[in-house]
Amino acid sequence: MTYVVDKQKDQRLVHSGVSWHNFKSIQAGFVNSPGIRLFYYRGEVEILAVSQEHEAFSGVIALLLGTYFVEKQIEFTPTGSFTQEKEGEASAQADQSYLIGRSSGVIADLSIEVVFTSG
């Protein structure tokens, strides 16, 4: 069956009462799905299908931040939207994230999340 999806808006699905084990299974199912972001916090899962507008806005923010860091001679490493996790409790994918200075940690020093709201 074929159907039209409105790609102009972010699509969200939130479900509560999900174990960490089940979340990891869901996460594995979306591993090759670009444009899908998964979040988990203490039993609540959010699946976000980001819109083209969302991605464009995220790209503009990345460009502006990169320009600022270069102009101010701030060492940085863009780490994109890699998954940051606290085993068994939380998992998140920022739109953009950065290690600042000589930081080499697994948790970003700066994470940016684009959120569109109505109104």
CSV table of C-alpha atoms in Angstrom, one decimal:
chain,number,residue,atom,x,y,z
A,1,MET,CA,0.0,0.0,0.0
A,2,THR,CA,1.2,3.5,-0.8
A,3,TYR,CA,0.3,6.6,1.2
A,4,VAL,CA,1.5,10.2,1.5
A,5,VAL,CA,3.3,11.4,4.6
A,6,ASP,CA,3.5,15.1,5.5
A,7,LYS,CA,7.3,15.5,5.6
A,8,GLN,CA,6.9,19.2,6.5
A,9,LYS,CA,6.3,18.4,10.2
A,10,ASP,CA,8.2,16.4,12.7
A,11,GLN,CA,6.3,13.2,13.7
A,12,ARG,CA,6.5,11.9,17.3
A,13,LEU,CA,5.5,8.7,19.0
A,14,VAL,CA,5.8,8.4,22.7
A,15,HIS,CA,5.3,5.2,24.7
A,16,SER,CA,5.7,4.6,28.4
A,17,GLY,CA,6.5,1.4,30.4
A,18,VAL,CA,9.3,0.2,28.1
A,19,SER,CA,12.2,-1.7,29.6
A,20,TRP,CA,15.8,-0.8,28.7
A,21,HIS,CA,16.2,-4.3,27.0
A,22,ASN,CA,13.1,-3.6,24.8
A,23,PHE,CA,14.3,-0.1,24.0
A,24,LYS,CA,17.7,-1.5,22.8
A,25,SER,CA,15.7,-3.9,20.5
A,26,ILE,CA,13.7,-1.0,19.1
A,27,GLN,CA,16.9,1.0,18.7
A,28,ALA,CA,18.5,-1.9,16.8
A,29,GLY,CA,15.5,-2.0,14.4
A,30,PHE,CA,16.1,1.7,13.5
A,31,VAL,CA,19.9,1.5,13.0
A,32,ASN,CA,19.7,2.1,9.3
A,33,SER,CA,16.9,4.6,9.3
A,34,PRO,CA,18.1,8.1,8.5
A,35,GLY,CA,15.9,10.9,9.9
A,36,ILE,CA,14.8,8.9,12.9
A,37,ARG,CA,15.9,9.8,16.4
A,38,LEU,CA,15.2,7.7,19.5
A,39,PHE,CA,15.1,8.9,23.0
A,40,TYR,CA,14.7,6.9,26.2
A,41,TYR,CA,14.3,8.1,29.8
A,42,ARG,CA,13.3,5.9,32.7
A,43,GLY,CA,10.9,3.7,30.8
A,44,GLU,CA,9.6,6.3,28.3
A,45,VAL,CA,10.5,6.0,24.6
A,46,GLU,CA,10.2,8.8,22.1
A,47,ILE,CA,10.6,8.0,18.4
A,48,LEU,CA,11.0,11.2,16.3
A,49,ALA,CA,10.9,11.3,12.5
A,50,VAL,CA,12.4,14.7,11.7
A,51,SER,CA,11.2,16.9,8.9
A,52,GLN,CA,13.2,18.4,6.1
A,53,GLU,CA,12.7,21.8,7.8
A,54,HIS,CA,14.1,20.4,11.1
A,55,GLU,CA,17.2,19.1,9.3
A,56,ALA,CA,17.7,22.4,7.4
A,57,PHE,CA,17.5,24.4,10.6
A,58,SER,CA,19.9,22.1,12.4
A,59,GLY,CA,22.4,22.5,9.5
A,60,VAL,CA,22.2,26.3,9.8
A,61,ILE,CA,22.9,26.1,13.5
A,62,ALA,CA,25.9,23.9,12.8
A,63,LEU,CA,27.2,26.3,10.2
A,64,LEU,CA,26.8,29.3,12.6
A,65,LEU,CA,28.5,27.5,15.5
A,66,GLY,CA,31.3,26.3,13.4
A,67,THR,CA,31.9,29.8,12.0
A,68,TYR,CA,31.9,31.2,15.6
A,69,PHE,CA,34.3,28.6,16.9
A,70,VAL,CA,36.7,29.3,14.0
A,71,GLU,CA,36.5,33.1,14.4
A,72,LYS,CA,37.1,32.9,18.1
A,73,GLN,CA,39.9,30.3,17.7
A,74,ILE,CA,38.1,27.8,19.9
A,75,GLU,CA,39.2,24.2,19.4
A,76,PHE,CA,36.2,22.0,18.7
A,77,THR,CA,35.2,18.6,17.3
A,78,PRO,CA,31.8,18.3,15.8
A,79,THR,CA,30.3,15.0,16.8
A,80,GLY,CA,27.0,15.2,15.0
A,81,SER,CA,24.0,13.4,16.3
A,82,PHE,CA,25.8,10.4,17.9
A,83,THR,CA,23.9,8.6,20.6
A,84,GLN,CA,24.8,9.4,24.2
A,85,GLU,CA,23.7,6.9,26.8
A,86,LYS,CA,23.6,6.2,30.5
A,87,GLU,CA,23.2,2.4,30.6
A,88,GLY,CA,19.7,1.3,31.7
A,89,GLU,CA,18.4,4.8,32.4
A,90,ALA,CA,18.7,7.3,29.4
A,91,SER,CA,19.6,7.5,25.8
A,92,ALA,CA,19.4,10.6,23.5
A,93,GLN,CA,20.5,11.8,20.1
A,94,ALA,CA,21.1,15.5,19.8
A,95,ASP,CA,20.7,17.3,16.4
A,96,GLN,CA,24.3,18.6,16.8
A,97,SER,CA,26.9,18.0,19.4
A,98,TYR,CA,30.5,19.2,20.0
A,99,LEU,CA,33.5,18.4,22.0
A,100,ILE,CA,35.1,21.7,23.1
A,101,GLY,CA,38.8,22.3,23.5
A,102,ARG,CA,40.9,19.2,23.9
A,103,SER,CA,38.0,17.3,25.3
A,104,SER,CA,37.9,13.6,24.3
A,105,GLY,CA,35.1,12.4,26.4
A,106,VAL,CA,32.2,10.2,25.3
A,107,ILE,CA,29.7,12.8,26.4
A,108,ALA,CA,29.5,16.0,24.3
A,109,ASP,CA,30.4,19.3,26.0
A,110,LEU,CA,27.7,21.0,23.9
A,111,SER,CA,24.5,19.4,22.5
A,112,ILE,CA,21.9,21.2,20.4
A,113,GLU,CA,18.3,20.0,20.1
A,114,VAL,CA,16.0,21.7,17.6
A,115,VAL,CA,12.4,21.7,18.8
A,116,PHE,CA,9.6,23.1,16.7
A,117,THR,CA,6.5,24.1,18.7
A,118,SER,CA,3.2,25.6,17.5
A,119,GLY,CA,2.3,29.2,18.1
